[in-house]
Every structure is written in structure tokens, then in C-alpha cells.
Amino acid sequence: MSYKLFIPGPVAVSERTLRAMTRPMIGHRSADFISLYRGLTAPLQQLFGTQNSVYLASSSAWGVMEGALRNVVQKKVLCCMNGAFSDKWLDVARRCGLEAAGLPFAWGQPVDPEALRTELAKGGYDAVTLIHNETSCGCLSDLPALANVLREFPAVISIVDTVSSFSAMPLNQDALGLDLVLSGSQKALALPPGLTVLSVSPRALARAATTPARGYYFDLVEFEKNHVGGMTPSTPVIPLIYALQSKLEDIAAEGLEPRFARHRRLNQMVRAWGSTKGFGLFPRVGHGSVTLNCFANTPGVDLVALNTKLKVRGFVVDGGYGKLKGATFRISNMGDETDATMAELLAALDEVLRELKI
Ligand SMILES: *Cc1c(COP(=O)(O)O)cnc(C)c1O
């Protein structure tokens, strides 16, 4: 059975992107690869809003999320937690044997800048982890407000996950003074999973260079050394790099502002649909994501039955992440979706809800 994913990652991948992946392999130390790699830097820098080097890591986002910790944490990391991915980051830090503390908020609540300031002011921290858009509960934190706080603590290296917001909304790493920003391929970029892009400040690189047990595979110093030569430290996932090249062309053709506007519009369209059906947003008002909607399942719809019926019509949505399974459901509007494709999904959902007598 074939069906289209409207879950918040992986999302549907276009035919054009899939075709790009089928190009013949090239050697990763060849002039052809160097030219491919170098061509990606400027468009990626534009998406990050940075002059920093942008590296390509052949792993899902967690590889870099773990690797970043191992590179920059020498004393203690503070993990801002407001959902499944940000909660997990604390666990990952501890599994790496690092000193780590959590700054917890209820799922669906944004990271509070005042609470961040109060905790960092206690001292002892040399790094912070932060998720811009907590995909598990569709909650967007106020990155500029948090960046303002981080600026008061120059010894603290910031590690920011923009996995589900990257390229869908404005990001200005340099203006915000963020150190290490990363994003995965299968969310807002609408590529298959397996590639992570990361932009690293000179400050974070300098820290990494003095961190002894930073490992090899995600060693930022190795990434920088190879980046200068237009290459990656080890053999990269070349088909996904072809796909990224193709996607960056798509993004340039659409234009950044129209792309941001499309995500906002489609997001509002789904949100408005939800509210007519009695589904309120789960995250705090004013902090709903622009790339997905996480709805509270207040009417108590059987979400397993809903997805079973929806799949027959060619679509899948998400029935809630982790402890929110059944209590919330999530609809993604990331990637290449249009007014028409979202309308098709909502029409199918209307039919299913009628069948379920909602
Ligand atoms: C999906 C996601 C991740 C994890 O990505 P993997 O590709 O599974 O490693 C991390 N952070 C956020 C915000 C995500 O949405």
C-alpha cells in the first residue's frame, strides 16, 4: 500500500529529490565532489544566517547532538527540556559521562528565558542545549529572547537544534550569536533521513580543539580541516548530498520569504481546521510550531482507528509522541506541501471523522 506521510518526520520526499539521489557515485576525494560540496556552502550559510563553516555529517541529527556535547562540554552542560527530544538530550549527555543538569518545563511550554538566566547565573556551566521547535509537542521557543540571555554568559557555548524549523522560518545564527546550530534532513528540508547539517562558530571550534575526549566521527576540528579542502572527514552519504543540492535549488527557486510564508499559511490552515473540529492546540498559546500542529485530542477520538481509516485514503498523520500518544495528534506541514496537498489531507480527515461520528 502506498500512502503519503503527514507525520513530523520523515516527511514526503519529492520525485525530483528522489531522482537526484540516483546520480552515479563520485569519489569523495575527487574534484567533482569538492565542487559539489563547495557549491552547497553559500546556500546553506544563507539558511543558517551565518558566515561560519557549514559541515555535512552522515548521520541522523542525534549523531551530531551527541557529538556536539562531546566536543564542547568540559565542565557542565545545562539541557533545556520541554519535550521528548530536549528531555532525551540530558540523558544522552549523561550517557556520554558528562556533567549535566536539566532545566525542565512541562511538555508544550516554551523554554523560559528568565529561568534560563537564573540557572546560568548560578555558574559552573560551559554549554547549553536548546531545541528551537520541540517537534514532540509542537512547541516553538522564542529563540531571539533566549539568545539575548545566552549573550550574558560568554563562557557558555550554545548548541541549538533547529531540526524541525530549519528552512521553514527565519534563522539568523550570527545575529543571535548562537555557537552550534544543527538540522537533520528528514524534517523541514523534506529529504530522506541520514544527513545532518551543522554550522559551528569559531568560539565553539576553539573550545573543541581543547577538549581531549571528543572522539573522531564527530570531531569538529576534523570537520573544519576537511571543510577547508571541500570535503568531509569520512566517506559521506553522497546520494543525500545530491538530494540536498537539488533541494537547495528548489529553495532558491521558491525564495526564502515565500517559503516562510507558505509554511505559516499552511500551518494556519490546519490550525483553523482543527479548531472547527474541536481540537485545540496542545502547546501554550503563541508558541505553536509553524511546521506542524500538535492538537489536544479533547474530543477523545480513537487515533488508531483514525489513522487506519486515513491510510486507506492514502495518508498518515501522527497519533502522539511518547507519553502524549493518544492524548494528542500531530499533522506536519513541512517540506513541499501546498494549499492543494494540505486541502486533500483535510478533506480525507473530514471523511474519517464523519465515519467515526465526531
Ligand atoms: C526528529 C528530531 C530529532 C531527532 O532526529 P533523528 O533524525 O531521529 O536523529 C531531534 N530533534 C528534533 C527537534 C527532532 O524533531
XYZ file of C-alpha atoms and ligand atoms in Angstrom:
373
model
C 0.000 0.000 0.000
C 1.336 3.419 -0.788
C 0.483 6.382 1.361
C 1.765 9.881 1.994
C 3.307 10.869 5.307
C 1.997 13.906 7.157
C 3.878 12.915 10.315
C 6.509 15.367 11.591
C 9.369 13.466 10.086
C 10.235 11.758 7.949
C 8.035 13.708 5.556
C 7.180 13.004 1.927
C 10.108 13.346 -0.494
C 9.525 14.755 -3.982
C 10.155 12.797 -7.180
C 12.740 15.417 -8.155
C 14.675 14.856 -4.932
C 14.464 11.075 -5.313
C 15.764 11.328 -8.873
C 18.688 13.478 -7.739
C 19.748 10.631 -5.449
C 20.128 8.189 -8.325
C 23.045 10.022 -9.951
C 26.226 7.932 -10.326
C 28.632 7.853 -7.400
C 31.740 10.004 -7.380
C 34.873 9.638 -5.271
C 34.649 11.667 -2.091
C 38.208 12.960 -2.616
C 37.622 13.838 -6.279
C 37.442 17.279 -7.879
C 33.793 16.550 -8.703
C 32.961 16.028 -5.053
C 34.877 19.128 -3.976
C 32.919 21.175 -6.466
C 29.611 19.621 -5.301
C 30.492 20.275 -1.653
C 31.690 23.836 -2.185
C 28.527 24.708 -4.093
C 26.416 23.910 -1.030
C 28.169 26.223 1.404
C 26.725 29.596 0.373
C 23.073 28.485 0.159
C 23.384 26.668 3.497
C 25.026 29.697 5.108
C 22.065 31.734 3.913
C 19.600 29.339 5.565
C 21.541 29.398 8.842
C 22.112 33.143 8.623
C 25.820 32.703 9.184
C 29.310 33.255 7.856
C 30.516 30.146 9.735
C 31.613 26.973 8.044
C 28.683 24.604 7.471
C 29.525 20.901 7.733
C 27.710 17.846 6.412
C 27.549 14.873 8.777
C 26.454 11.443 7.584
C 24.161 10.546 10.443
C 20.755 11.443 11.730
C 20.537 14.512 13.972
C 21.239 12.559 17.155
C 24.749 11.764 15.993
C 25.589 15.457 15.880
C 23.526 16.220 19.015
C 25.693 13.745 20.907
C 28.894 14.701 19.080
C 28.381 18.404 19.835
C 28.277 17.645 23.566
C 31.449 15.610 23.367
C 33.212 18.449 21.558
C 32.298 21.429 23.712
C 31.399 20.303 27.236
C 34.413 20.422 29.539
C 32.651 21.383 32.778
C 28.897 21.003 32.785
C 26.034 21.309 30.299
C 22.581 22.691 31.023
C 19.869 20.970 28.972
C 16.691 22.996 28.441
C 13.859 20.452 28.462
C 10.295 20.888 27.207
C 9.513 17.758 25.215
C 10.774 14.330 24.201
C 13.837 15.372 22.189
C 15.087 18.021 24.607
C 14.474 15.690 27.581
C 16.457 12.987 25.842
C 19.406 15.332 25.341
C 20.064 15.341 29.118
C 20.024 11.551 29.107
C 22.448 11.497 26.164
C 24.842 13.896 27.930
C 24.889 11.634 30.988
C 25.387 8.534 28.864
C 28.493 10.269 27.472
C 29.744 10.560 31.048
C 29.387 14.348 31.054
C 28.292 16.506 33.952
C 24.820 17.675 33.068
C 21.768 19.274 34.627
C 18.265 19.800 33.285
C 16.152 22.945 33.166
C 12.733 21.295 32.910
C 9.414 22.717 31.711
C 6.172 20.884 31.129
C 5.792 19.486 27.607
C 4.174 22.123 25.437
C 5.572 25.018 27.464
C 8.336 27.048 25.817
C 11.776 27.387 27.409
C 11.526 30.422 29.689
C 14.344 32.963 29.159
C 14.140 34.189 32.777
C 14.522 30.657 34.128
C 17.493 30.140 31.811
C 19.137 33.330 33.105
C 18.557 32.356 36.753
C 20.058 28.900 36.262
C 23.083 30.029 34.249
C 23.761 32.780 36.802
C 24.398 30.049 39.393
C 27.622 29.383 37.457
C 29.559 26.225 36.599
C 28.081 25.737 33.126
C 30.101 25.883 29.923
C 27.414 24.723 27.473
C 23.646 24.799 26.930
C 21.402 22.634 24.749
C 18.233 24.081 23.330
C 15.603 22.934 20.853
C 14.063 25.686 18.760
C 10.962 23.732 17.761
C 10.110 20.822 20.090
C 8.600 18.521 17.494
C 7.204 16.053 20.040
C 4.652 18.579 21.300
C 4.731 21.181 18.502
C 6.130 23.881 20.762
C 8.242 26.751 19.478
C 10.535 28.566 21.911
C 11.469 32.218 21.469
C 14.995 31.869 20.087
C 15.856 35.612 19.971
C 14.791 36.057 23.637
C 16.829 33.007 24.683
C 19.812 34.194 22.622
C 19.693 37.533 24.471
C 20.100 35.667 27.749
C 22.898 33.482 26.384
C 24.832 36.571 25.344
C 25.184 37.475 29.040
C 27.192 34.271 29.594
C 30.132 34.335 27.188
C 31.723 31.181 28.667
C 28.651 29.150 27.732
C 28.644 27.523 24.283
C 25.133 27.178 22.865
C 24.078 24.054 20.978
C 20.815 24.647 19.171
C 18.665 22.024 17.450
C 16.660 23.502 14.573
C 15.773 20.087 13.143
C 12.088 20.835 12.535
C 12.265 24.583 11.898
C 15.302 24.926 9.612
C 14.482 26.493 6.226
C 10.803 26.867 7.187
C 11.210 30.015 9.242
C 13.812 32.745 9.606
C 17.067 31.822 11.367
C 19.869 34.266 11.954
C 22.605 32.410 13.759
C 25.229 35.156 13.618
C 22.902 37.965 14.660
C 21.703 35.810 17.573
C 25.275 34.828 18.468
C 24.498 31.088 18.518
C 27.509 28.757 18.517
C 26.498 25.403 17.128
C 23.289 25.061 15.150
C 22.200 21.789 13.562
C 19.409 20.368 11.475
C 18.502 16.935 10.141
C 17.447 16.069 6.620
C 14.062 14.361 7.002
C 12.061 17.147 8.588
C 11.630 20.646 7.179
C 14.125 20.008 4.357
C 11.980 17.087 3.107
C 14.949 14.868 2.265
C 15.252 11.224 3.222
C 16.781 10.656 6.682
C 20.522 10.243 7.235
C 22.178 13.619 6.726
C 22.738 16.411 9.257
C 23.913 19.951 8.537
C 25.709 21.939 11.223
C 27.139 25.406 11.454
C 29.837 25.991 14.039
C 31.172 29.288 15.395
C 34.924 29.954 15.737
C 34.361 30.065 19.508
C 32.881 26.576 19.533
C 35.715 25.307 17.318
C 38.290 26.787 19.674
C 36.580 25.034 22.590
C 36.524 21.741 20.694
C 40.240 21.986 19.957
C 40.942 21.931 23.711
C 38.532 19.100 24.558
C 40.577 15.891 24.726
C 37.923 13.125 24.590
C 35.862 14.484 21.718
C 36.097 11.278 19.709
C 36.688 11.007 15.987
C 33.489 10.644 13.946
C 32.029 13.967 15.064
C 35.296 15.759 15.802
C 34.623 19.359 14.821
C 38.329 20.022 14.318
C 38.409 17.231 11.703
C 35.273 18.656 10.085
C 36.841 22.092 9.817
C 40.123 20.759 8.441
C 38.292 18.820 5.738
C 35.817 21.617 5.069
C 38.689 23.884 4.077
C 39.528 21.334 1.378
C 35.884 20.990 0.277
C 35.460 17.569 1.845
C 34.126 15.619 4.808
C 36.283 13.661 7.296
C 34.951 10.241 6.227
C 33.034 8.921 3.209
C 29.765 10.873 3.215
C 26.286 9.766 2.201
C 26.703 11.042 -1.356
C 23.117 10.322 -2.549
C 21.762 12.543 0.226
C 24.243 15.257 -0.678
C 22.907 15.149 -4.254
C 19.417 15.389 -2.757
C 20.460 18.370 -0.627
C 21.909 20.112 -3.675
C 18.640 19.602 -5.525
C 16.593 20.818 -2.535
C 18.723 23.954 -2.160
C 17.960 24.706 -5.821
C 14.232 24.261 -5.074
C 14.507 26.622 -2.103
C 16.348 29.245 -4.160
C 13.697 28.990 -6.889
C 10.870 29.452 -4.402
C 12.623 32.234 -2.480
C 13.082 32.288 1.280
C 10.306 34.737 2.141
C 7.690 32.916 0.022
C 8.854 29.645 1.600
C 8.427 31.016 5.119
C 5.029 32.485 4.152
C 3.891 29.141 2.700
C 4.704 27.339 5.945
C 2.866 29.958 8.015
C -0.173 29.840 5.728
C -0.467 26.041 5.589
C 0.100 25.830 9.334
C -2.751 28.283 9.974
C -4.980 26.436 7.533
C -4.563 23.191 9.509
C -4.931 25.007 12.829
C -8.183 26.621 11.702
C -9.474 23.227 10.523
C -8.646 21.737 13.932
C -10.468 24.430 15.796
C -13.663 23.888 13.754
C -13.489 20.201 14.773
C -12.976 20.947 18.470
C -9.255 20.273 18.562
C -7.348 22.984 20.417
C -3.603 23.348 20.144
C -1.615 21.400 22.775
C 1.291 23.860 23.245
C 0.915 27.172 25.030
C -0.918 29.843 23.060
C 1.533 31.873 20.993
C 4.095 29.050 20.961
C 2.617 26.713 18.374
C 5.083 25.470 15.794
C 4.818 26.746 12.213
C 5.840 23.401 10.702
C 3.326 21.181 12.466
C 0.248 21.371 14.645
C 0.091 19.287 17.804
C -3.615 19.113 18.688
C -5.040 18.112 22.053
C -7.361 15.162 21.475
C -10.045 16.696 23.697
C -12.939 15.032 21.829
C -11.301 11.678 22.587
C -11.031 10.386 19.031
C -9.701 6.823 18.662
C -6.481 7.863 16.918
C -5.501 4.322 15.945
C -8.855 3.900 14.171
C -8.457 7.355 12.638
C -5.072 6.502 11.147
C -6.257 3.091 9.942
C -9.095 4.740 8.037
C -6.889 7.569 6.854
C -4.243 5.202 5.500
C -6.827 3.566 3.240
C -7.322 7.035 1.757
C -3.583 7.389 1.206
C -2.464 9.469 4.172
C -0.871 9.034 7.595
C -0.763 11.533 10.474
C 0.921 11.061 13.840
C -1.023 9.705 16.811
C 1.030 11.427 19.517
C 4.646 11.143 20.647
C 5.754 9.143 23.694
C 3.711 9.985 26.759
C 1.361 12.099 24.611
C 0.330 9.099 22.485
C -3.452 9.068 22.163
C -3.783 12.362 24.050
C -2.520 14.469 21.142
C -2.054 14.068 17.424
C 0.294 15.876 15.092
C -0.049 16.979 11.496
C 3.055 18.152 9.673
C 3.040 20.894 7.067
C 6.798 20.694 6.482
C 8.608 20.304 3.227
C 6.956 20.585 -0.160
C 3.299 20.779 0.905
C 0.975 23.176 -0.876
C -2.508 24.564 -0.282
C -3.808 21.786 -2.539
C -1.996 18.893 -0.842
C -3.000 20.086 2.641
C -6.612 20.511 1.471
C -6.590 16.903 0.220
C -5.425 15.669 3.601
C -8.022 17.732 5.489
C -10.818 16.514 3.197
C -9.791 12.916 3.912
C -9.664 13.676 7.646
C -13.176 15.166 7.431
C -14.462 11.938 5.878
C -12.753 9.815 8.511
C -14.069 11.933 11.389
C -17.598 11.647 9.935
C -17.201 7.871 9.829
C -16.018 7.950 13.431
C -19.068 10.149 14.239
C -17.043 13.109 15.521
C 13.395 14.375 14.716
C 14.095 15.225 15.692
C 15.318 14.858 16.248
C 15.965 13.517 16.046
O 16.340 13.296 14.787
P 16.920 11.884 14.299
O 16.917 12.095 12.858
O 15.976 10.805 14.751
O 18.263 11.732 14.902
C 15.936 15.753 17.089
N 15.388 16.923 17.388
C 14.210 17.312 16.893
C 13.648 18.638 17.271
C 13.526 16.476 16.028
O 12.345 16.863 15.527
